[in-house]
Amino acid sequence: MSCQDWPEPIVRVQSLSESGSTDIPDRYVKPPAERPVLPNSRINGDDEKINIPIINLAGLDGGDENARREILGQISAACREWGFFQVVNHGVRHELMDDARENWRQFFHSPMEVKQAYGNSPKTYEGYGSRLGVEKGAILDWSDYYFLHYRPSSLKDFNKWPATPASCREVIDEYCKELVRLSGRLMKVLSINLGISEDRLQNAFGGENIGARLRVNFYPKWPRADLTLGLSAHSGPGGLTLLLPDHQVTGFQVRKGDNWITVKPAKHAFIVNIGDQIQVSYLLLPNFFSFYF
């Protein structure tokens, strides 16, 4: 990677955090309207009791048709009302989830020269990064990240995957394989709820060659949490996002109406975000869901 690929020298946020400074560089200070909504600044204390739906997938593939319809109905309602939900008993081994989280934690705490070997460029963003976009002077998020391709296989390049710690590539590969499988199950549910053939959405996103990418966000500590954001407000432009939260890092929020709600992750749950391309279908075709209630 050439440093000239970026419009300005890249500064690792983790390095800023570990410098001991109590000031945040202006590059990371959000405009007042975009600053975070902190829990103690909420007007309505009842927000603390609100959470996105938690859906148990245990009966989804069993022989109990009533249990299956109930799960379909819960996912339908969550998609229409939130665009987010959590899934438990999803079939991904808890040990694998913990291993994936721990491997990435070790990578981000590796010496800087190890991480810099995987430094990315704005051409593909694949690798270790600290900013998105090439606008000179842009306000940046307070986070570092790692981005890689898993599917289609033509984009999968193990050389761009971390070799530190030693188990990282093996764990990432198994983890991504399991999440592609879980995504396929959820795509079938979403298709059925939309009243189309169960393989319609999967095929629309590429079928066997469906795209799958992994992004790992690392949020270093910061001295002024009221001025900056680890990740700016955004929506998912694709089809589906599965988020594995880190219970050591709180503050993930979703917007419902005019309010930002802090998600309370269930243990060993994935947070599912319906991307823009699928969410539009749910908003346009609401009558398709009444069958499952």
Coordinates of C-alpha atoms in Angstrom, one line a residue, residues 12 16 31 34 76 82 88 93 104 108 114 119-121 125 192 219 221 234 247 254 260 268 275-276 290:
R12 CA -4.4 5.0 14.0
L16 CA -4.3 8.4 19.8
P31 CA -21.0 18.7 14.8
E34 CA -24.4 14.5 15.2
S76 CA -42.0 -10.3 10.4
W82 CA -37.5 -2.1 14.0
V88 CA -30.5 -16.9 19.9
R93 CA -21.4 -22.7 18.3
W104 CA -9.7 -10.2 16.8
F108 CA -5.9 -5.3 17.6
V114 CA 2.3 -6.3 12.9
G119 CA -2.8 -1.5 6.1
N120 CA -5.5 -0.9 3.5
S121 CA -6.1 1.6 0.7
Y125 CA -10.6 -1.0 1.8
I192 CA -41.5 -16.5 2.9
Y219 CA -13.3 1.2 19.5
K221 CA -11.2 4.4 24.8
H234 CA -25.8 5.0 8.9
H247 CA -20.0 -7.2 25.9
V254 CA -30.6 1.9 16.8
W260 CA -32.0 6.4 19.7
H268 CA -24.3 -15.4 22.5
G275 CA -30.4 -3.9 4.9
D276 CA -31.9 -1.1 2.8
S290 CA -50.9 -10.6 8.5

